[in-house]
Coordinates of C-alpha atoms in Angstrom, one line a residue:
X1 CA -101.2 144.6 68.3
X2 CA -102.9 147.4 70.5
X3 CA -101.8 148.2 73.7
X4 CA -105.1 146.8 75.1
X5 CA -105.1 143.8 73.0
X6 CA -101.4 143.0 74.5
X7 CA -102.3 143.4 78.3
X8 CA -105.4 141.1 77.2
X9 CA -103.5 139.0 75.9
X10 CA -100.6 138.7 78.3
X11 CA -103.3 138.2 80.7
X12 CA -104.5 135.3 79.4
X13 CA -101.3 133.6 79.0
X14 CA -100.8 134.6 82.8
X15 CA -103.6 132.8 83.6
X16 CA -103.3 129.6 81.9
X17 CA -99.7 129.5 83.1
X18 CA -100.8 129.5 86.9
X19 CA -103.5 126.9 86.0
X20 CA -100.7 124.3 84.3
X21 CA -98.4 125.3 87.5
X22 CA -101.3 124.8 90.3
X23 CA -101.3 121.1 88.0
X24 CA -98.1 119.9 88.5
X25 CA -97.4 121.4 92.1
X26 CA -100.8 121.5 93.3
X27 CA -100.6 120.1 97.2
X28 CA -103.9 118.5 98.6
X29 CA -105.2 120.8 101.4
X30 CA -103.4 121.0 104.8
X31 CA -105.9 120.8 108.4
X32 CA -104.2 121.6 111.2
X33 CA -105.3 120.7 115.2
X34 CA -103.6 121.5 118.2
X35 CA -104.7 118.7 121.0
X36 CA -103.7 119.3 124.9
X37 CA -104.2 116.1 126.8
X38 CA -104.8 116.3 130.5
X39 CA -106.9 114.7 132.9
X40 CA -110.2 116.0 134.2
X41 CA -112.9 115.4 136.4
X42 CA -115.7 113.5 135.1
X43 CA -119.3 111.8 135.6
X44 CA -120.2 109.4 132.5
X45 CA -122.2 106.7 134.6
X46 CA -122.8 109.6 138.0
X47 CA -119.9 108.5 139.5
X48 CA -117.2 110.9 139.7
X49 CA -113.9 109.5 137.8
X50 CA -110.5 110.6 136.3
X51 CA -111.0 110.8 132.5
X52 CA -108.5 111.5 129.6
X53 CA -109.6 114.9 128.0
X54 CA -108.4 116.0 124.7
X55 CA -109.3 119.8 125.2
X56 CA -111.5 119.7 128.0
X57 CA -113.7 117.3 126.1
X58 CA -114.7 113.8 126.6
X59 CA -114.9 112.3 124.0
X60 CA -112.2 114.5 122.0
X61 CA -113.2 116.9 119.0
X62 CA -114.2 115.1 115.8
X63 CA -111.8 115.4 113.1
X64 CA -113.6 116.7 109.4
X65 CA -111.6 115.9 106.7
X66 CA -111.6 115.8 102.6
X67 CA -110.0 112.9 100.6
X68 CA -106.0 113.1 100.5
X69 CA -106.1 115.8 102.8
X70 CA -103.5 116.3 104.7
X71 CA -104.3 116.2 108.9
X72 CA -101.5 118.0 111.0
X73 CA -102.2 117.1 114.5
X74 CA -100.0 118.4 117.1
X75 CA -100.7 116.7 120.8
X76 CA -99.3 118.2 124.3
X77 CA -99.3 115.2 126.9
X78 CA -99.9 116.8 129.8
X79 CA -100.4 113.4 132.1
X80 CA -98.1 112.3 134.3
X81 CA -97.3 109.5 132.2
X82 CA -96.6 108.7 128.5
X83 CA -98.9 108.9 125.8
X84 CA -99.9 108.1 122.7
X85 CA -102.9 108.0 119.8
X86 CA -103.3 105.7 117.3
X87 CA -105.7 106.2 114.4
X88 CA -108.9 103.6 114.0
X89 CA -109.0 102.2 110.2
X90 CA -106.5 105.1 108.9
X91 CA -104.6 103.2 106.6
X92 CA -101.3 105.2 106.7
X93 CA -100.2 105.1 103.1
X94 CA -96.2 104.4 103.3
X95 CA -96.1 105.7 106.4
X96 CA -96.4 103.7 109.1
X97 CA -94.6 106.3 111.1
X98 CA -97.6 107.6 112.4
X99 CA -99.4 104.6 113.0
X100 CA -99.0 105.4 116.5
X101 CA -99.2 102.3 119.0
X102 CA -96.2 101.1 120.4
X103 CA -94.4 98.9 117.8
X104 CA -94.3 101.7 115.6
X105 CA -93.9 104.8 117.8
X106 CA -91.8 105.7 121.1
X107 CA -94.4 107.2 123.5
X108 CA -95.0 111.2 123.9
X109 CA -93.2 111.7 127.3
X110 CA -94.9 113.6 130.3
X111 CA -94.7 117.4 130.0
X112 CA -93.8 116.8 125.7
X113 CA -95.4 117.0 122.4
X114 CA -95.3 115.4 119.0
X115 CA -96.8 116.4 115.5
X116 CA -98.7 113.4 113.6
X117 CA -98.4 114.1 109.9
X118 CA -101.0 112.2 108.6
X119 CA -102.7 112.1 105.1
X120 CA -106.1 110.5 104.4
X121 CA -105.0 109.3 100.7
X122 CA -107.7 107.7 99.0
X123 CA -110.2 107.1 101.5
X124 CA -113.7 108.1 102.6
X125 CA -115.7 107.9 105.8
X126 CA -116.2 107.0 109.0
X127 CA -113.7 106.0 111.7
X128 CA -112.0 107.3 115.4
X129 CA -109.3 107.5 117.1
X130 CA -108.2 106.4 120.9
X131 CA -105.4 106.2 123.0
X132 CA -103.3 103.0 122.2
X133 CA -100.6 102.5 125.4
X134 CA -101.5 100.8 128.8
X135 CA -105.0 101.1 129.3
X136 CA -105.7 104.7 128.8
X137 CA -108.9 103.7 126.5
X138 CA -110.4 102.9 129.5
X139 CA -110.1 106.7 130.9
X140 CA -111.3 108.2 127.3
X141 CA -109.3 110.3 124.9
X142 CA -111.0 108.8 121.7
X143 CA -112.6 110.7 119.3
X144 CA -114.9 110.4 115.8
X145 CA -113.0 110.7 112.4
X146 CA -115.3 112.3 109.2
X147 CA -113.6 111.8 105.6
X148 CA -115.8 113.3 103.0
X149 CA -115.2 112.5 99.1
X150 CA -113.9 115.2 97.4
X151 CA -116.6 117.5 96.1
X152 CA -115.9 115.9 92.3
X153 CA -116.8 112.4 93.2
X154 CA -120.4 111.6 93.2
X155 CA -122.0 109.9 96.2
X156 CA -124.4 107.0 96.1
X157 CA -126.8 108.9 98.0
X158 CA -128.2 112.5 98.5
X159 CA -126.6 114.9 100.7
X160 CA -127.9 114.2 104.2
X161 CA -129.4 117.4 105.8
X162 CA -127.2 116.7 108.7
X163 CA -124.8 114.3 109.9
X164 CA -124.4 112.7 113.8
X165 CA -120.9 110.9 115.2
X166 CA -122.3 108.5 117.7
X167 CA -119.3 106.9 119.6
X168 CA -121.0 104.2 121.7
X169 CA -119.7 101.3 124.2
X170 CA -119.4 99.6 127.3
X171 CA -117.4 101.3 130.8
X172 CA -116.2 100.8 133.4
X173 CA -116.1 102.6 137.2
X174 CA -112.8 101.6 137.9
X175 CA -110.2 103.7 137.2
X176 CA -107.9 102.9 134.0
X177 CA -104.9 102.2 136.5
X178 CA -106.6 100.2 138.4
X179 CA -107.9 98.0 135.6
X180 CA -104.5 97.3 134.6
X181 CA -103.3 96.8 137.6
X182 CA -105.8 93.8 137.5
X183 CA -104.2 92.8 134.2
X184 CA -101.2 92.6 135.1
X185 CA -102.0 90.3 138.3
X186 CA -103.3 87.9 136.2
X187 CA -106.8 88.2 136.5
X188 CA -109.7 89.0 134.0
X189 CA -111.5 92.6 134.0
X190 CA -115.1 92.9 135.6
X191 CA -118.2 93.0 134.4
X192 CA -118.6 96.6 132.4
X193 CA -120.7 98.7 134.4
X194 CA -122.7 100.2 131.9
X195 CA -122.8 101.7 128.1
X196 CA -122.4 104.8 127.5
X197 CA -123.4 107.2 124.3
X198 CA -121.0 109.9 123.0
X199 CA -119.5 109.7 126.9
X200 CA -123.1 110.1 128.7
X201 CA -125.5 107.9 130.1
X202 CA -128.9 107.3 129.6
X203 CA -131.1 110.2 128.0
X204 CA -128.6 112.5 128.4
X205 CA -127.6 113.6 124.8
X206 CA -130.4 113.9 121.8
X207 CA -130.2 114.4 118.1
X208 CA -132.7 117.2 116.7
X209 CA -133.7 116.3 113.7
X210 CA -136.9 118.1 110.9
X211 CA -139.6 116.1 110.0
X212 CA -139.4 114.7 106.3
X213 CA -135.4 115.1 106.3
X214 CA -132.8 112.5 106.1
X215 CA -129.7 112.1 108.3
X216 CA -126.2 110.6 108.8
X217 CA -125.6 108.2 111.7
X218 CA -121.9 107.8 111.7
X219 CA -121.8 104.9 114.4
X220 CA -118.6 103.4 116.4
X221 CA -118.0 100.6 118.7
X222 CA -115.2 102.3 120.9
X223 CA -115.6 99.7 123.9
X224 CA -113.5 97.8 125.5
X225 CA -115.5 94.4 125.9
X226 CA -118.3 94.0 124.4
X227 CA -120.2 94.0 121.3
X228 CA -123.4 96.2 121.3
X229 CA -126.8 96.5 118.8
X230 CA -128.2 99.8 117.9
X231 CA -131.8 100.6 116.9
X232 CA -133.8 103.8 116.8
X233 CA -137.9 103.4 118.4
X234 CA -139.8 103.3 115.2
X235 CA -137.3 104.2 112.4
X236 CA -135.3 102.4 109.8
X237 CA -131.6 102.3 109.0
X238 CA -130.5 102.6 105.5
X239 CA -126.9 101.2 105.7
X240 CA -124.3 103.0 103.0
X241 CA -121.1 103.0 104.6
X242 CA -118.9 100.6 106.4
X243 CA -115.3 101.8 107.3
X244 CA -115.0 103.5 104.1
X245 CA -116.5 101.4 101.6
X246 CA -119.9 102.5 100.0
X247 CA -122.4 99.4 101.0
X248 CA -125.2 98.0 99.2
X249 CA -128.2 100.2 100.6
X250 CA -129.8 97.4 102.5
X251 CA -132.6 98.4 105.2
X252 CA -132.1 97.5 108.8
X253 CA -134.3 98.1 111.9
X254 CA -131.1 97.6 114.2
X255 CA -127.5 97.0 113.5
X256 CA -124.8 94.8 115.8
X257 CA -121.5 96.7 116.2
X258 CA -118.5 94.9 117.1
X259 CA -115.7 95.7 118.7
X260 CA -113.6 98.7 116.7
X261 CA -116.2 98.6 113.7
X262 CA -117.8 101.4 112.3
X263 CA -121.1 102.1 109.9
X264 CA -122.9 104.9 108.7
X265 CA -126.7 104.4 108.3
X266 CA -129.2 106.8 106.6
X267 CA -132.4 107.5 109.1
X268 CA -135.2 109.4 107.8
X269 CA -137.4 111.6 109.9
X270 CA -140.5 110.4 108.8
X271 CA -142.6 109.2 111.3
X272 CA -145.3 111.5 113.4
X273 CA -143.9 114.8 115.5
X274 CA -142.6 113.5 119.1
X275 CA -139.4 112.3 120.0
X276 CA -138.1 108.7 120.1
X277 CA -135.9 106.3 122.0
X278 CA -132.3 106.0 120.5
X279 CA -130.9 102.2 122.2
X280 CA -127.8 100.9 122.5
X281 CA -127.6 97.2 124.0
X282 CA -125.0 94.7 124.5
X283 CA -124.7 91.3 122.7
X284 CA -123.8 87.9 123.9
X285 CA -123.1 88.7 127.5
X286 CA -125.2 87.4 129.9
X287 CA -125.9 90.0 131.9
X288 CA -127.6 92.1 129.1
X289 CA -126.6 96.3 129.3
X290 CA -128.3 99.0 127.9
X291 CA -128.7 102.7 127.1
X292 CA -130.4 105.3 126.0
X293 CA -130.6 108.8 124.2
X294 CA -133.2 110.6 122.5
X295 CA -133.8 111.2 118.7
X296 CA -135.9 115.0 119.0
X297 CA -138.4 115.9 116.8
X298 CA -137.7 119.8 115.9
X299 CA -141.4 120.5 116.2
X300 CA -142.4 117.4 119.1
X301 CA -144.2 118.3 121.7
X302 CA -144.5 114.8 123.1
X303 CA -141.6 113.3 125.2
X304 CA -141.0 109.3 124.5
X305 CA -143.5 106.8 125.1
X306 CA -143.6 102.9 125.6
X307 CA -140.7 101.0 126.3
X308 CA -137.6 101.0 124.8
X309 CA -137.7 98.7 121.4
X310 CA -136.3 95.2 122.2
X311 CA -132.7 94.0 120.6
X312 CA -132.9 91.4 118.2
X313 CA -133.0 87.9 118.9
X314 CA -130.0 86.7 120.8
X315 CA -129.0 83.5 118.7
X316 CA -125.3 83.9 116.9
X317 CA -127.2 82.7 113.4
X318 CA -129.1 86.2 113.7
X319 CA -126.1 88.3 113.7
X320 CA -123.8 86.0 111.4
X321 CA -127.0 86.5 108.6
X322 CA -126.8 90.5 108.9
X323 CA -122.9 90.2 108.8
X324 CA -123.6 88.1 105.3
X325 CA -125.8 90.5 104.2
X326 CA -123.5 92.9 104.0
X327 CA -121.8 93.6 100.4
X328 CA -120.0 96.2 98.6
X329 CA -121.7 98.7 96.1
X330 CA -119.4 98.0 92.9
X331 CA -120.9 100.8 90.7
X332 CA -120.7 103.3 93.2
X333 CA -117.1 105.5 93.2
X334 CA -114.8 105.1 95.9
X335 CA -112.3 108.2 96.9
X336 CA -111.9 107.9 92.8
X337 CA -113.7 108.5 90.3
X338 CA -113.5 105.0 89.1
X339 CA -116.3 102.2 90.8
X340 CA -115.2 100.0 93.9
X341 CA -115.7 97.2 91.6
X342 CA -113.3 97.8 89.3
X343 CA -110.7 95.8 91.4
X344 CA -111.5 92.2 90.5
X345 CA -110.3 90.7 93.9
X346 CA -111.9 87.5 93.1
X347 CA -109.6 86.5 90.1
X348 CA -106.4 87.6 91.7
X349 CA -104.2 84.5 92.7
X350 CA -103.2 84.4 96.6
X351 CA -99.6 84.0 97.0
X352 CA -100.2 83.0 101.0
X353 CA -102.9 81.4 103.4
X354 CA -102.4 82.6 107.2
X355 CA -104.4 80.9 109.1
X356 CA -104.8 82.4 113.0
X357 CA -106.8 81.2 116.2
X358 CA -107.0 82.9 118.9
X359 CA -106.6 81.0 122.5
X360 CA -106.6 81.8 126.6
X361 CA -104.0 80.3 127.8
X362 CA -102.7 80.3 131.6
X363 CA -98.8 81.4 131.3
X364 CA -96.6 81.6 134.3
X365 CA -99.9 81.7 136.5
X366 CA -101.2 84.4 134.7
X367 CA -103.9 85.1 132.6
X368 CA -102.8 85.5 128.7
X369 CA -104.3 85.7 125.9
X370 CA -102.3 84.5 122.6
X371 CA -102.6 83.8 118.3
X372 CA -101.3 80.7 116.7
X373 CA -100.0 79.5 120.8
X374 CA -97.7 82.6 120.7
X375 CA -98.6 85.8 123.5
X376 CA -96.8 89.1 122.5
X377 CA -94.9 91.0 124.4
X378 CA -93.8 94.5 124.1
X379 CA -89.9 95.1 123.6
X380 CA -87.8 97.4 125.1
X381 CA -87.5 99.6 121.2
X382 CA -90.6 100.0 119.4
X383 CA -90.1 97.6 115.9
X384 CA -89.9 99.8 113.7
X385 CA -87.6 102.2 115.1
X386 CA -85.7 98.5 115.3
X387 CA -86.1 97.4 111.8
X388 CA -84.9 100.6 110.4
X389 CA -81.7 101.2 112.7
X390 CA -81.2 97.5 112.3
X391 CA -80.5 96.8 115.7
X392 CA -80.6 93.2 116.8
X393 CA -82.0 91.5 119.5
X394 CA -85.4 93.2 119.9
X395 CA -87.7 91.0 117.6
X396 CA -87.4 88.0 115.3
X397 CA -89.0 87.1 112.0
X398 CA -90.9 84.5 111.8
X399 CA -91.4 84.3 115.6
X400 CA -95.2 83.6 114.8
X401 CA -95.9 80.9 112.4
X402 CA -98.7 81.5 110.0
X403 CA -100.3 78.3 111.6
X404 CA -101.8 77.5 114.7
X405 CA -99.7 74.6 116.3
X406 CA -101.8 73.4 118.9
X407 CA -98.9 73.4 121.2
X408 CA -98.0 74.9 124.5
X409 CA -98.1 78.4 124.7
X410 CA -95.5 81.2 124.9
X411 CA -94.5 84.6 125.3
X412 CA -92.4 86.5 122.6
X413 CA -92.4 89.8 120.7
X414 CA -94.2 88.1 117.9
X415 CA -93.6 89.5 114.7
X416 CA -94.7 88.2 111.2
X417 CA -92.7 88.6 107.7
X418 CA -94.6 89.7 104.4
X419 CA -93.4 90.5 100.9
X420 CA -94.5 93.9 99.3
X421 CA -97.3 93.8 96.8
X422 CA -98.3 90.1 97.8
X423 CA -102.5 88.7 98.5
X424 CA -102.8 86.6 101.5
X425 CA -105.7 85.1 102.2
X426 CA -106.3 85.2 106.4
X427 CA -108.5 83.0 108.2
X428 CA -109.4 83.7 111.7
X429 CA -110.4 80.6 113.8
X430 CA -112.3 80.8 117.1
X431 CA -113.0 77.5 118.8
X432 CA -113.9 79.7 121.9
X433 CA -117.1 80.7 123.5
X434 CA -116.6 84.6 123.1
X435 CA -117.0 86.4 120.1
X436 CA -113.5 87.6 118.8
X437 CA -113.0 91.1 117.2
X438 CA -109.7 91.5 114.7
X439 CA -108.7 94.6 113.9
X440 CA -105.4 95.3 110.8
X441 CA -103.7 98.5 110.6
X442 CA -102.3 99.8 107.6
X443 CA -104.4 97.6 105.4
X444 CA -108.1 96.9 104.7
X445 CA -109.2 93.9 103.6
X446 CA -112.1 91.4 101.8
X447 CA -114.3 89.7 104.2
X448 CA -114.9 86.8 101.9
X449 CA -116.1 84.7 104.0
X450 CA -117.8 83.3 107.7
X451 CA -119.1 80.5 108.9
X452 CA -119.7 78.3 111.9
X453 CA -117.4 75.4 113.3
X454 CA -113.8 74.6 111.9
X455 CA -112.8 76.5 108.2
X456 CA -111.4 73.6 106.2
X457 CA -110.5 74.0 102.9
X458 CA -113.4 73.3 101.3
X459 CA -115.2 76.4 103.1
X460 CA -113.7 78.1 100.0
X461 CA -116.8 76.9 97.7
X462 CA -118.6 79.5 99.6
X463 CA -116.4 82.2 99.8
X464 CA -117.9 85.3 97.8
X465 CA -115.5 86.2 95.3
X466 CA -117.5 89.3 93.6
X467 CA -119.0 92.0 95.9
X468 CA -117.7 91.4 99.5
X469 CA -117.4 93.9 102.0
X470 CA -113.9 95.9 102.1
X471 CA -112.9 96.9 105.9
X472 CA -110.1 96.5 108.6
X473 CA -112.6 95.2 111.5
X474 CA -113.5 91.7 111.4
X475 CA -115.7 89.8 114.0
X476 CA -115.0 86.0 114.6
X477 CA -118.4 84.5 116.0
X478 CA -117.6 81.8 118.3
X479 CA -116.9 78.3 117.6
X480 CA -117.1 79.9 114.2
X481 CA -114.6 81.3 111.1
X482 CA -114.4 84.5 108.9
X483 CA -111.6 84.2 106.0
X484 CA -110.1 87.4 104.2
X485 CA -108.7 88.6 101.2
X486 CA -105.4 91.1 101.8
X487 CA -103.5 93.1 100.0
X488 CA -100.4 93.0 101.1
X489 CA -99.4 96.9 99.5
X490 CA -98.5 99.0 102.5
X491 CA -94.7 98.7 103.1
X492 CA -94.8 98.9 107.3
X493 CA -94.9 97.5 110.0
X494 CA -98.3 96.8 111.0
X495 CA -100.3 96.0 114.3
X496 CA -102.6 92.5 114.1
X497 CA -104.3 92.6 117.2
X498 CA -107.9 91.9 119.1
X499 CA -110.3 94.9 119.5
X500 CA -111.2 93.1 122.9
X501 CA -108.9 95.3 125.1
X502 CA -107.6 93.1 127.7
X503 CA -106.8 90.5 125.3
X504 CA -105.0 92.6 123.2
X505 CA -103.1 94.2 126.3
X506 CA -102.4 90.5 127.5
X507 CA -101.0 89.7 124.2
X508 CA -103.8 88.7 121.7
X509 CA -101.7 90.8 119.0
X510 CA -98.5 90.5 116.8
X511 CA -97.1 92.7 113.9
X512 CA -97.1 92.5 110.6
X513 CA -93.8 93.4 108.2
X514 CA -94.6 93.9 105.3
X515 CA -91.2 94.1 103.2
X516 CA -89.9 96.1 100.5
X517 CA -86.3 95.1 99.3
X518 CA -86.2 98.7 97.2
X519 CA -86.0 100.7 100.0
X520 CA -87.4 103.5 97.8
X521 CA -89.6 106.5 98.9
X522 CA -92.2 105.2 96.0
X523 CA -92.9 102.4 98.1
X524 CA -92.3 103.7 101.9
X525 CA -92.2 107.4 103.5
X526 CA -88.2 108.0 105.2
X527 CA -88.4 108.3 109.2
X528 CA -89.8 111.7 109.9
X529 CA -87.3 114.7 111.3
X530 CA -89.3 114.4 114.0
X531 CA -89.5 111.1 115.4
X532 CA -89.0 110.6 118.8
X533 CA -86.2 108.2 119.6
X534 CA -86.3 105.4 122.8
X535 CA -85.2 101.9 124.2
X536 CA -81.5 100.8 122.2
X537 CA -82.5 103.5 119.3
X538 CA -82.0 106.4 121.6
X539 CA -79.3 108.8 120.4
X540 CA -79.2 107.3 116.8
X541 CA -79.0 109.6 114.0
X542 CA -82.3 109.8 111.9
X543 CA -80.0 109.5 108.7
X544 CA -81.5 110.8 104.9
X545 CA -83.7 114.1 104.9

């Protein structure tokens, strides 16, 4: 063989040895952000208040991401109290380690920082993230979360020519200590004071868009209180995405957002040069809110005319018909190549039925809020850091039971056991007046099923067992039911709480263990080298690399 022909040759075999080597120890992409939370001056409603800023912004910077990727986020508190961020519908794949709310993770102290190492495996689209301890979600310091597919899986739609984050809900003019502080005397919050879009209020922001192209409307409910209906003057929504599941393409003049939920809708620029009223509105409240922003013609020369387009009719049966309309896309792919309805959820046996009502009770003279009769409190050692030094005393199993009792009511770190790989089937039950909004870390579920008045089993005949939606945010209508399929394959331990903020800060939430007796790294990530260690785990050693 020629000299030539040998250095071909060797070059080939070169070549085709990296390829098989990128194979086996190929790593998914790596995205790092470096966040510096501080307070700062700010001015959503006119009125000058103290606002969490994640640098200098309000809201914080949108995170872009790819399938798998892996997100790196490093965050300085720099407030004069302790912090930390928790991660909207991120599911957390065997490691609940960065879940980051307080039964999971000891707060960033004042003047420190921690690294979330977080890795988006196997999902896709639209979601945010906010501050989870006391009430600093009333100050800000929440921010819109993009997960593309990865550039081999096809999409159910054509590429959008561009693509919005609208973080939308109500606020208040009361600082976020001072709303606690309200809290924690026992008393209900105030009326909100207004809504507000991407942080501003009305006709502040716009959205430029071309005449004849398409866009993406990633939309979030990041409120507090309330849920709220969007609509765009004169244009129609083409739902595809909901929390990460590719929908059936159903058209929609205006959408109801509850509580933590998330969409994306598909708006087309195809009505005559001028701009047109973007509305945001809240539902079931009495005193009805609103706001507004502008969708901009490129080429309009013409400002907005007419009034704003009216919500949709206020009756519950309205919104609990859209909610039914909903359904997954079962030939469209997923983060995989394979289609979302390839997992046959309907024929899969349940091995558990949880059934959970939320109440209001009055608890030592305070206003509580509680599930199945039980109000959580907070311990003084974050569960999991308990669970995996074994350290007694802080929480109990079965200290919820998976039944509402009808009972007096009671305060206790509540904490609910579940077996690795099992299917529960969850009905929530709301015999009250205000619409309820659940919200399951870790996991994601099937909404199988809602209706109005007490869930018996019977309701089951109506369940639907072949393309319902896949999400982790569930509304509860009132006097009404919504039943779920769940997967119970996420080794953690996982928050159950209400999206409703004061409900959930006065103890409409418990945790979720789901256990694995393996104790392998297949099945759950080790504690990270850099977890931060408080309460009756400080000082511990962090054990196995």
């Amino acid at each position: 063989m020629g000299g030539r022909s040998t250095r071909k040759y060797w070059c080939v075999v070169l070549v085709l040895l990296t390829l098989v080597l990128k194979s086996i120890n190929g790593e998914d992409p790596y995205r790092f952000f470096t966040w510096n939370v501080t307070y700062g001056d700010i001015y959503p409603l006119g009125v000058k208040q103290q606002g969490i800023l994640i640098n200098g912004q309000f809201p914080g910077p949108t995170i872009e991401s790819v399938t798998n990727d892996n997100v790196i986020v490093h965050i300085i508190n720099n407030l004069d109290e302790p912090f930390l961020i928790s991660w909207n519908g991120i599911q957390q794949r065997r490691n609940s380690w960065q879940d980051g709310v307080y039964g999971t993770n000891c707060p960033i102290p004042p003047g420190q920082n921690f690294t979330y190492t977080l890795q988006f495996k196997d999902q896709i689209g639209s979601f945010f993230y906010f501050p989870s301890l006391a009430f600093h979600k009333a100050a800000g310091g929440f921010g819109g979360i993009k997960i593309s597919s990865r550039p081999m899986i096809p999409v159910p739609f054509p590429a959008p020519t561009g693509d919005f984050t609208i973080l939308s809900g109500d606020w208040f003019v009361q600082s976020h200590t001072d709303l606690k502080a309200v809290l924690d005397g026992g008393h209900g919050l105030p009326f909100p004071a207004g809504l507000l879009i991407n942080g501003r209020a009305t006709n502040v922001s716009s959205f430029t868009v071309d005449q004849g192209k398409s866009y993406r409307f990633r939309l979030s409910n990041v409120g507090l209180a309330t849920s709220i209906n969007f609509r765009i003057q004169g244009h129609k929504m083409l739902l595809v995405e909901t929390e990460g599941t590719h929908t059936l393409q159903n058209t929609y003049s205006s959408l109801d957002i509850h509580l933590g939920q998330s969409y994306s809708v598909l708006v087309t620029a195809d009505q005559p040069c001028q701009d047109y009223y973007i509305v945001v509105s809240t539902r079931f409240t009495t005193q009805i809110l609103s706001t507004t922003s502008i969708l901009h013609y490129s080429n309009s020369k013409k400002n907005v005319t007419g009034p704003p387009p009216d919500g949709p009719p206020t009756e519950i049966e309205w919104s609990l018909n859209q909610a039914l309309s909903l359904r997954q896309n079962l030939t469209a792919s997923g983060p995989r190549p394979n289609p979302q309805g390839s997992y046959h959820y309907g024929m899969v046996n349940t091995t558990r039925t949880i059934k959970l009502a939320n109440s209001a009770p009055i608890i030592n003279g305070k206003q509580r809020y509680a599930v199945n009769s039980v109000s959580f409190i907070p311990a003084d050692t974050p569960l999991k850091l308990a669970d995996y030094f074994n350290i007694s005393g802080v929480f109990n199993l079965g200290s919820i039971p998976d039944n509402p009792g009808g009972g007096w009511n009671y305060l206790r770190t509540s904490v609910m056991a579940a077996d690795f790989r099992g299917f529960a089937e969850v009905v929530f039950e709301n015999s009250g007046d205000t619409l309820q909004s659940w919200h399951v870390d870790g996991h994601f579920f099937f909404v199988v099923g809602m209706g109005r008045w007490q869930w018996s089993v019977s309701s089951r005949s109506s369940y639907n067992l072949r393309d319902a939606i896949t999400r982790c945010t569930v509304q509860v209508f009132p006097r009404s039911w919504t039943a779920v399929y769940m997967p119970l394959d996420n080794v953690g331990m996982w928050n159950i709480r209400s999206e409703n903020w004061a409900r959930q800060y006065l103890g409409q939430q418990f945790y979720l263990r789901v256990y694995s007796a393996a104790h392998s790294w297949r099945d759950e990530y080790p504690i990270p080298k850099n977890a931060i260690l408080c309460g009756q785990a400080s000082g511990r050693q962090l054990g196995r690399d």
